[in-house]
PDB file of C-alpha atoms in Angstrom:
ATOM      1  CA  UNK A 226       0.000   0.000   0.000  1.00 79.00           C
ATOM      2  CA  UNK A 227       1.348   3.418  -0.951  1.00 81.00           C
ATOM      3  CA  UNK A 228       1.796   5.457   2.194  1.00 90.00           C
ATOM      4  CA  UNK A 229       3.539   8.617   3.337  1.00 94.00           C
ATOM      5  CA  UNK A 230       4.312   9.052   7.026  1.00 96.00           C
ATOM      6  CA  UNK A 231       5.527  12.298   8.579  1.00 97.00           C
ATOM      7  CA  UNK A 232       7.041  13.128  11.915  1.00 97.00           C
ATOM      8  CA  UNK A 233       6.713  14.848  14.218  1.00 97.00           C
ATOM      9  CA  UNK A 234       2.983  15.517  14.023  1.00 95.00           C
ATOM     10  CA  UNK A 235       3.549  18.949  15.534  1.00 96.00           C
ATOM     11  CA  UNK A 236       6.519  21.056  16.516  1.00 97.00           C
ATOM     12  CA  UNK A 237       7.024  24.300  18.392  1.00 98.00           C
ATOM     13  CA  UNK A 238      10.256  26.242  18.042  1.00 97.00           C
ATOM     14  CA  UNK A 239      11.492  29.721  18.894  1.00 97.00           C
ATOM     15  CA  UNK A 240      12.050  32.291  16.204  1.00 97.00           C
ATOM     16  CA  UNK A 241      15.540  32.101  14.769  1.00 97.00           C
ATOM     17  CA  UNK A 242      16.022  28.427  15.557  1.00 97.00           C
ATOM     18  CA  UNK A 243      16.458  25.641  13.016  1.00 98.00           C
ATOM     19  CA  UNK A 244      14.316  22.545  12.699  1.00 98.00           C
ATOM     20  CA  UNK A 245      14.077  19.358  10.655  1.00 98.00           C
ATOM     21  CA  UNK A 246      10.926  17.577   9.584  1.00 98.00           C
ATOM     22  CA  UNK A 247      10.903  13.921   8.537  1.00 98.00           C
ATOM     23  CA  UNK A 248       9.063  11.949   5.863  1.00 98.00           C
ATOM     24  CA  UNK A 249       9.087   8.201   5.197  1.00 98.00           C
ATOM     25  CA  UNK A 250       7.255   6.695   2.240  1.00 96.00           C
ATOM     26  CA  UNK A 251       6.419   3.354   0.690  1.00 95.00           C
ATOM     27  CA  UNK A 252       5.168   4.680  -2.656  1.00 89.00           C
ATOM     28  CA  UNK A 253       6.364   2.565  -5.537  1.00 86.00           C
ATOM     29  CA  UNK A 254       7.374   2.971  -8.272  1.00 86.00           C
ATOM     30  CA  UNK A 255       8.738   6.320  -7.167  1.00 87.00           C
ATOM     31  CA  UNK A 256       8.641   9.353  -9.416  1.00 86.00           C
ATOM     32  CA  UNK A 257       9.252  12.416  -7.292  1.00 89.00           C
ATOM     33  CA  UNK A 258       8.879  13.819  -3.792  1.00 93.00           C
ATOM     34  CA  UNK A 259       7.527  17.246  -2.958  1.00 94.00           C
ATOM     35  CA  UNK A 260       7.343  19.353   0.136  1.00 96.00           C
ATOM     36  CA  UNK A 261       4.419  21.754   0.392  1.00 95.00           C
ATOM     37  CA  UNK A 262       3.702  24.548   2.864  1.00 96.00           C
ATOM     38  CA  UNK A 263       0.081  25.081   3.773  1.00 94.00           C
ATOM     39  CA  UNK A 264      -0.900  28.184   5.686  1.00 94.00           C
ATOM     40  CA  UNK A 265      -4.139  28.036   7.654  1.00 89.00           C
ATOM     41  CA  UNK A 266      -7.104  28.487   5.349  1.00 86.00           C
ATOM     42  CA  UNK A 267      -4.985  28.327   2.210  1.00 89.00           C
ATOM     43  CA  UNK A 268      -4.125  25.708  -0.376  1.00 91.00           C
ATOM     44  CA  UNK A 269      -0.697  24.049  -0.286  1.00 93.00           C
ATOM     45  CA  UNK A 270       2.186  25.829  -1.993  1.00 93.00           C
ATOM     46  CA  UNK A 271       5.139  23.907  -3.383  1.00 92.00           C
ATOM     47  CA  UNK A 272       8.535  24.409  -1.701  1.00 95.00           C
ATOM     48  CA  UNK A 273      10.682  21.790  -3.443  1.00 94.00           C
ATOM     49  CA  UNK A 274      10.327  18.915  -5.875  1.00 91.00           C
ATOM     50  CA  UNK A 275      12.984  16.191  -6.093  1.00 92.00           C
ATOM     51  CA  UNK A 276      13.284  13.350  -8.553  1.00 89.00           C
ATOM     52  CA  UNK A 277      15.027  10.021  -7.993  1.00 85.00           C
ATOM     53  CA  UNK A 278      18.445  11.340  -8.977  1.00 89.00           C
ATOM     54  CA  UNK A 279      18.375  14.396  -6.697  1.00 91.00           C
ATOM     55  CA  UNK A 280      19.361  14.053  -3.058  1.00 92.00           C
ATOM     56  CA  UNK A 281      19.186  17.669  -1.968  1.00 96.00           C
ATOM     57  CA  UNK A 282      17.411  20.799  -3.090  1.00 96.00           C
ATOM     58  CA  UNK A 283      17.175  24.238  -1.519  1.00 96.00           C
ATOM     59  CA  UNK A 284      14.647  27.021  -1.699  1.00 95.00           C
ATOM     60  CA  UNK A 285      15.843  29.942   0.368  1.00 96.00           C
ATOM     61  CA  UNK A 286      15.868  28.887   4.011  1.00 97.00           C
ATOM     62  CA  UNK A 287      14.293  25.536   3.139  1.00 97.00           C
ATOM     63  CA  UNK A 288      16.515  22.565   2.265  1.00 97.00           C
ATOM     64  CA  UNK A 289      15.064  19.196   1.396  1.00 97.00           C
ATOM     65  CA  UNK A 290      16.994  15.932   1.259  1.00 97.00           C
ATOM     66  CA  UNK A 291      16.028  12.637  -0.319  1.00 97.00           C
ATOM     67  CA  UNK A 292      17.385   9.147   0.214  1.00 95.00           C
ATOM     68  CA  UNK A 293      15.608   7.029  -2.383  1.00 91.00           C
ATOM     69  CA  UNK A 294      17.273   3.851  -1.098  1.00 92.00           C
ATOM     70  CA  UNK A 295      15.832   4.156   2.400  1.00 95.00           C
ATOM     71  CA  UNK A 296      12.744   6.022   1.135  1.00 95.00           C
ATOM     72  CA  UNK A 297      13.253   8.902   3.503  1.00 97.00           C
ATOM     73  CA  UNK A 298      13.195  12.653   3.099  1.00 98.00           C
ATOM     74  CA  UNK A 299      13.735  15.582   5.399  1.00 98.00           C
ATOM     75  CA  UNK A 300      12.950  19.272   5.252  1.00 98.00           C
ATOM     76  CA  UNK A 301      15.340  21.536   7.122  1.00 98.00           C
ATOM     77  CA  UNK A 302      14.282  25.071   7.959  1.00 98.00           C
ATOM     78  CA  UNK A 303      17.054  27.492   8.866  1.00 98.00           C
ATOM     79  CA  UNK A 304      16.691  30.616  10.994  1.00 97.00           C
ATOM     80  CA  UNK A 305      12.951  30.203  11.416  1.00 97.00           C
ATOM     81  CA  UNK A 306      10.601  33.143  11.118  1.00 97.00           C
ATOM     82  CA  UNK A 307       7.113  33.690  12.486  1.00 97.00           C
ATOM     83  CA  UNK A 308       5.786  33.348   8.942  1.00 97.00           C
ATOM     84  CA  UNK A 309       7.092  29.787   8.825  1.00 97.00           C
ATOM     85  CA  UNK A 310       4.231  28.761  11.110  1.00 98.00           C
ATOM     86  CA  UNK A 311       2.210  26.430   8.891  1.00 97.00           C
ATOM     87  CA  UNK A 312       1.600  22.795   8.057  1.00 96.00           C
ATOM     88  CA  UNK A 313       4.379  21.165   6.022  1.00 97.00           C
ATOM     89  CA  UNK A 314       3.200  18.336   3.840  1.00 96.00           C
ATOM     90  CA  UNK A 315       5.328  15.642   2.246  1.00 96.00           C
ATOM     91  CA  UNK A 316       3.915  14.384  -1.038  1.00 93.00           C
ATOM     92  CA  UNK A 317       5.145  11.507  -3.171  1.00 92.00           C
ATOM     93  CA  UNK A 318       4.206  10.872  -6.792  1.00 87.00           C
ATOM     94  CA  UNK A 319       4.242   7.405  -8.277  1.00 83.00           C
ATOM     95  CA  UNK A 320       5.672   6.669 -11.675  1.00 73.00           C
ATOM     96  CA  UNK A 321       2.902   4.312 -12.620  1.00 60.00           C
ATOM     97  CA  UNK A 322       0.329   7.009 -13.187  1.00 54.00           C
ATOM     98  CA  UNK A 323       0.059   9.698 -15.801  1.00 53.00           C
ATOM     99  CA  UNK A 324       0.887  13.239 -14.802  1.00 54.00           C
ATOM    100  CA  UNK A 325       1.702  12.309 -11.216  1.00 56.00           C
ATOM    101  CA  UNK A 326      -0.794  10.631  -8.938  1.00 73.00           C
ATOM    102  CA  UNK A 327       0.131  12.085  -5.560  1.00 82.00           C
ATOM    103  CA  UNK A 328       0.138  10.534  -2.113  1.00 88.00           C
ATOM    104  CA  UNK A 329       0.007  12.976   0.781  1.00 90.00           C
ATOM    105  CA  UNK A 330       1.335  12.766   4.300  1.00 93.00           C
ATOM    106  CA  UNK A 331      -0.762  14.188   7.124  1.00 93.00           C
ATOM    107  CA  UNK A 332       1.664  17.036   7.587  1.00 95.00           C
ATOM    108  CA  UNK A 333       3.748  18.455  10.414  1.00 97.00           C
ATOM    109  CA  UNK A 334       2.203  21.468  12.105  1.00 96.00           C
ATOM    110  CA  UNK A 335       5.021  23.910  12.827  1.00 98.00           C
ATOM    111  CA  UNK A 336       4.540  26.802  15.222  1.00 98.00           C
ATOM    112  CA  UNK A 337       7.227  29.450  15.532  1.00 98.00           C
ATOM    113  CA  UNK A 338       7.084  31.524  18.711  1.00 97.00           C
ATOM    114  CA  UNK A 339       8.665  34.958  19.100  1.00 95.00           C
TER     115      UNK A 339
ATOM    116  CA  UNK B  67      -1.435  36.116 -13.186  1.00 54.00           C
ATOM    117  CA  UNK B  68      -4.588  34.624 -11.725  1.00 80.00           C
ATOM    118  CA  UNK B  69      -4.227  31.439  -9.734  1.00 92.00           C
ATOM    119  CA  UNK B  70      -6.698  28.652  -9.144  1.00 95.00           C
ATOM    120  CA  UNK B  71      -9.942  29.950  -7.702  1.00 96.00           C
ATOM    121  CA  UNK B  72     -12.693  28.069  -5.915  1.00 97.00           C
ATOM    122  CA  UNK B  73     -16.182  28.982  -4.883  1.00 97.00           C
ATOM    123  CA  UNK B  74     -17.788  29.218  -2.496  1.00 97.00           C
ATOM    124  CA  UNK B  75     -15.080  29.606   0.111  1.00 95.00           C
ATOM    125  CA  UNK B  76     -17.443  28.271   2.762  1.00 96.00           C
ATOM    126  CA  UNK B  77     -20.608  26.209   2.447  1.00 97.00           C
ATOM    127  CA  UNK B  78     -22.903  25.097   5.224  1.00 97.00           C
ATOM    128  CA  UNK B  79     -25.604  22.664   4.225  1.00 97.00           C
ATOM    129  CA  UNK B  80     -28.095  20.386   5.879  1.00 97.00           C
ATOM    130  CA  UNK B  81     -27.669  16.646   5.838  1.00 97.00           C
ATOM    131  CA  UNK B  82     -29.344  15.161   2.774  1.00 97.00           C
ATOM    132  CA  UNK B  83     -29.005  18.233   0.575  1.00 97.00           C
ATOM    133  CA  UNK B  84     -26.971  18.348  -2.634  1.00 98.00           C
ATOM    134  CA  UNK B  85     -24.031  20.740  -3.007  1.00 98.00           C
ATOM    135  CA  UNK B  86     -21.956  21.949  -5.932  1.00 98.00           C
ATOM    136  CA  UNK B  87     -18.397  23.177  -5.563  1.00 98.00           C
ATOM    137  CA  UNK B  88     -16.710  25.092  -8.346  1.00 97.00           C
ATOM    138  CA  UNK B  89     -13.095  25.268  -9.479  1.00 97.00           C
ATOM    139  CA  UNK B  90     -11.594  27.680 -11.999  1.00 96.00           C
ATOM    140  CA  UNK B  91      -8.143  26.399 -12.959  1.00 95.00           C
ATOM    141  CA  UNK B  92      -5.247  28.441 -14.250  1.00 94.00           C
ATOM    142  CA  UNK B  93      -5.852  29.282 -17.892  1.00 92.00           C
ATOM    143  CA  UNK B  94      -4.185  26.788 -20.204  1.00 89.00           C
ATOM    144  CA  UNK B  95      -3.660  24.091 -17.594  1.00 91.00           C
ATOM    145  CA  UNK B  96      -4.752  20.793 -19.048  1.00 89.00           C
ATOM    146  CA  UNK B  97      -4.907  18.800 -15.823  1.00 90.00           C
ATOM    147  CA  UNK B  98      -7.307  19.392 -12.955  1.00 93.00           C
ATOM    148  CA  UNK B  99      -7.488  17.560  -9.646  1.00 93.00           C
ATOM    149  CA  UNK B 100      -9.939  17.456  -6.759  1.00 96.00           C
ATOM    150  CA  UNK B 101      -8.819  16.550  -3.240  1.00 95.00           C
ATOM    151  CA  UNK B 102     -10.514  16.334   0.128  1.00 96.00           C
ATOM    152  CA  UNK B 103      -8.816  17.345   3.370  1.00 93.00           C
ATOM    153  CA  UNK B 104     -10.538  16.211   6.519  1.00 91.00           C
ATOM    154  CA  UNK B 105      -9.560  17.581   9.916  1.00 84.00           C
ATOM    155  CA  UNK B 106      -6.277  16.036  11.026  1.00 77.00           C
ATOM    156  CA  UNK B 107      -5.972  13.969   7.868  1.00 82.00           C
ATOM    157  CA  UNK B 108      -3.799  14.212   4.795  1.00 82.00           C
ATOM    158  CA  UNK B 109      -5.175  15.253   1.458  1.00 89.00           C
ATOM    159  CA  UNK B 110      -7.232  12.532  -0.159  1.00 90.00           C
ATOM    160  CA  UNK B 111      -7.295  12.265  -3.946  1.00 89.00           C
ATOM    161  CA  UNK B 112     -10.808  12.316  -5.413  1.00 94.00           C
ATOM    162  CA  UNK B 113     -10.719  12.734  -9.182  1.00 93.00           C
ATOM    163  CA  UNK B 114      -8.378  13.845 -11.961  1.00 90.00           C
ATOM    164  CA  UNK B 115      -9.113  15.314 -15.396  1.00 91.00           C
ATOM    165  CA  UNK B 116      -6.509  15.427 -18.161  1.00 87.00           C
ATOM    166  CA  UNK B 117      -7.468  17.128 -21.402  1.00 84.00           C
ATOM    167  CA  UNK B 118     -10.172  15.251 -23.264  1.00 83.00           C
ATOM    168  CA  UNK B 119      -9.319  11.899 -21.720  1.00 85.00           C
ATOM    169  CA  UNK B 120     -11.737  10.027 -19.510  1.00 86.00           C
ATOM    170  CA  UNK B 121     -11.310  11.240 -15.925  1.00 89.00           C
ATOM    171  CA  UNK B 122      -9.629   9.115 -13.267  1.00 87.00           C
ATOM    172  CA  UNK B 123     -12.447   8.675 -10.778  1.00 90.00           C
ATOM    173  CA  UNK B 124     -10.713   6.081  -8.653  1.00 86.00           C
ATOM    174  CA  UNK B 125     -10.622   8.305  -5.560  1.00 89.00           C
ATOM    175  CA  UNK B 126     -14.317   9.126  -5.338  1.00 93.00           C
ATOM    176  CA  UNK B 127     -15.528   7.669  -2.004  1.00 93.00           C
ATOM    177  CA  UNK B 128     -19.062   6.833  -3.107  1.00 94.00           C
ATOM    178  CA  UNK B 129     -21.502   7.229  -5.969  1.00 95.00           C
ATOM    179  CA  UNK B 130     -22.859  10.315  -4.242  1.00 97.00           C
ATOM    180  CA  UNK B 131     -19.771  12.126  -5.506  1.00 97.00           C
ATOM    181  CA  UNK B 132     -19.386  13.188  -9.117  1.00 96.00           C
ATOM    182  CA  UNK B 133     -17.461  15.797 -11.041  1.00 96.00           C
ATOM    183  CA  UNK B 134     -17.425  17.247 -14.480  1.00 95.00           C
ATOM    184  CA  UNK B 135     -15.178  19.568 -16.372  1.00 94.00           C
ATOM    185  CA  UNK B 136     -16.779  21.654 -19.062  1.00 85.00           C
ATOM    186  CA  UNK B 137     -14.830  22.817 -22.076  1.00 81.00           C
ATOM    187  CA  UNK B 138     -11.596  21.649 -20.549  1.00 77.00           C
ATOM    188  CA  UNK B 139     -11.663  24.481 -18.057  1.00 90.00           C
ATOM    189  CA  UNK B 140     -14.084  25.006 -15.166  1.00 95.00           C
ATOM    190  CA  UNK B 141     -14.899  21.990 -13.025  1.00 97.00           C
ATOM    191  CA  UNK B 142     -17.782  21.290 -10.676  1.00 97.00           C
ATOM    192  CA  UNK B 143     -17.705  18.721  -7.888  1.00 98.00           C
ATOM    193  CA  UNK B 144     -21.189  17.605  -6.882  1.00 98.00           C
ATOM    194  CA  UNK B 145     -22.042  15.800  -3.672  1.00 98.00           C
ATOM    195  CA  UNK B 146     -25.544  14.392  -3.515  1.00 98.00           C
ATOM    196  CA  UNK B 147     -27.446  13.635  -0.321  1.00 97.00           C
ATOM    197  CA  UNK B 148     -24.668  15.045   1.838  1.00 97.00           C
ATOM    198  CA  UNK B 149     -23.680  13.257   5.036  1.00 97.00           C
ATOM    199  CA  UNK B 150     -21.899  14.658   8.079  1.00 96.00           C
ATOM    200  CA  UNK B 151     -18.767  12.708   7.196  1.00 95.00           C
ATOM    201  CA  UNK B 152     -18.574  14.748   3.977  1.00 96.00           C
ATOM    202  CA  UNK B 153     -17.592  17.778   6.062  1.00 96.00           C
ATOM    203  CA  UNK B 154     -14.085  18.725   4.968  1.00 96.00           C
ATOM    204  CA  UNK B 155     -12.086  21.206   2.924  1.00 96.00           C
ATOM    205  CA  UNK B 156     -12.287  20.420  -0.774  1.00 97.00           C
ATOM    206  CA  UNK B 157      -9.206  21.523  -2.685  1.00 96.00           C
ATOM    207  CA  UNK B 158      -8.796  21.870  -6.409  1.00 96.00           C
ATOM    208  CA  UNK B 159      -5.456  21.952  -8.204  1.00 94.00           C
ATOM    209  CA  UNK B 160      -4.412  22.402 -11.810  1.00 93.00           C
ATOM    210  CA  UNK B 161      -1.216  21.699 -13.675  1.00 89.00           C
ATOM    211  CA  UNK B 162       0.333  22.057 -17.088  1.00 85.00           C
ATOM    212  CA  UNK B 163       2.749  19.167 -16.745  1.00 74.00           C
ATOM    213  CA  UNK B 164       3.845  16.573 -14.225  1.00 68.00           C
ATOM    214  CA  UNK B 165       6.168  18.901 -12.436  1.00 69.00           C
ATOM    215  CA  UNK B 166       3.910  21.260 -10.541  1.00 81.00           C
ATOM    216  CA  UNK B 167       0.369  21.411  -9.215  1.00 87.00           C
ATOM    217  CA  UNK B 168      -1.105  24.734  -8.196  1.00 92.00           C
ATOM    218  CA  UNK B 169      -3.748  24.599  -5.507  1.00 94.00           C
ATOM    219  CA  UNK B 170      -6.758  26.790  -4.963  1.00 95.00           C
ATOM    220  CA  UNK B 171      -7.737  28.096  -1.507  1.00 94.00           C
ATOM    221  CA  UNK B 172     -10.324  25.376  -1.006  1.00 95.00           C
ATOM    222  CA  UNK B 173     -14.002  25.236  -0.121  1.00 97.00           C
ATOM    223  CA  UNK B 174     -14.816  24.446   3.491  1.00 96.00           C
ATOM    224  CA  UNK B 175     -17.947  22.286   3.536  1.00 97.00           C
ATOM    225  CA  UNK B 176     -19.877  21.824   6.762  1.00 97.00           C
ATOM    226  CA  UNK B 177     -22.802  19.397   6.821  1.00 97.00           C
ATOM    227  CA  UNK B 178     -25.106  19.924   9.797  1.00 96.00           C
TER     228      UNK B 178
END
């Protein structure tokens, strides 16, 4: 069964601190892995997309890593800001479907305190 | 440019009533997706349209759910005889290729 598991479920950090969110998946055959940020009341917005051959990708203060062998990914946030408070969703696309059938994790709810 | 828009933003309906949710994708995007996000749950795939091909309906939870896409653009998700368990945020996304999906703000449906 294709699944995406994220940890922790929620996280509270102080402004300026770093944090790392984890994602494990069983989706096969693998096509790509995405991290989305979803602000409350908004639709998800893409942060990074990584294919099988990529093991790290950055987008500003966000750095995602991918280990396709162990089927794990992480999202590292550097120097957190209050605006980083959101749900971070790990999404994996399978290669067996056209145009990317996506499997979503439940998300990690990040709260950044001043 | 304009992103994906959805209407209404909020819908409260009584159990047993039918509802229609609308999605306006980004102009030119050939693919359109509907997802459901229940409280504390991940997004759940419902249905996918790609061009003129037959839609992938494999995610629809019951025959009370249906969707259509007219003229390859606007899509309507219809839920008949709504139940309380249908309460969720319904998200629409569109894409031009496999690489990126752009999400709308969602419609929050509450069935009382």
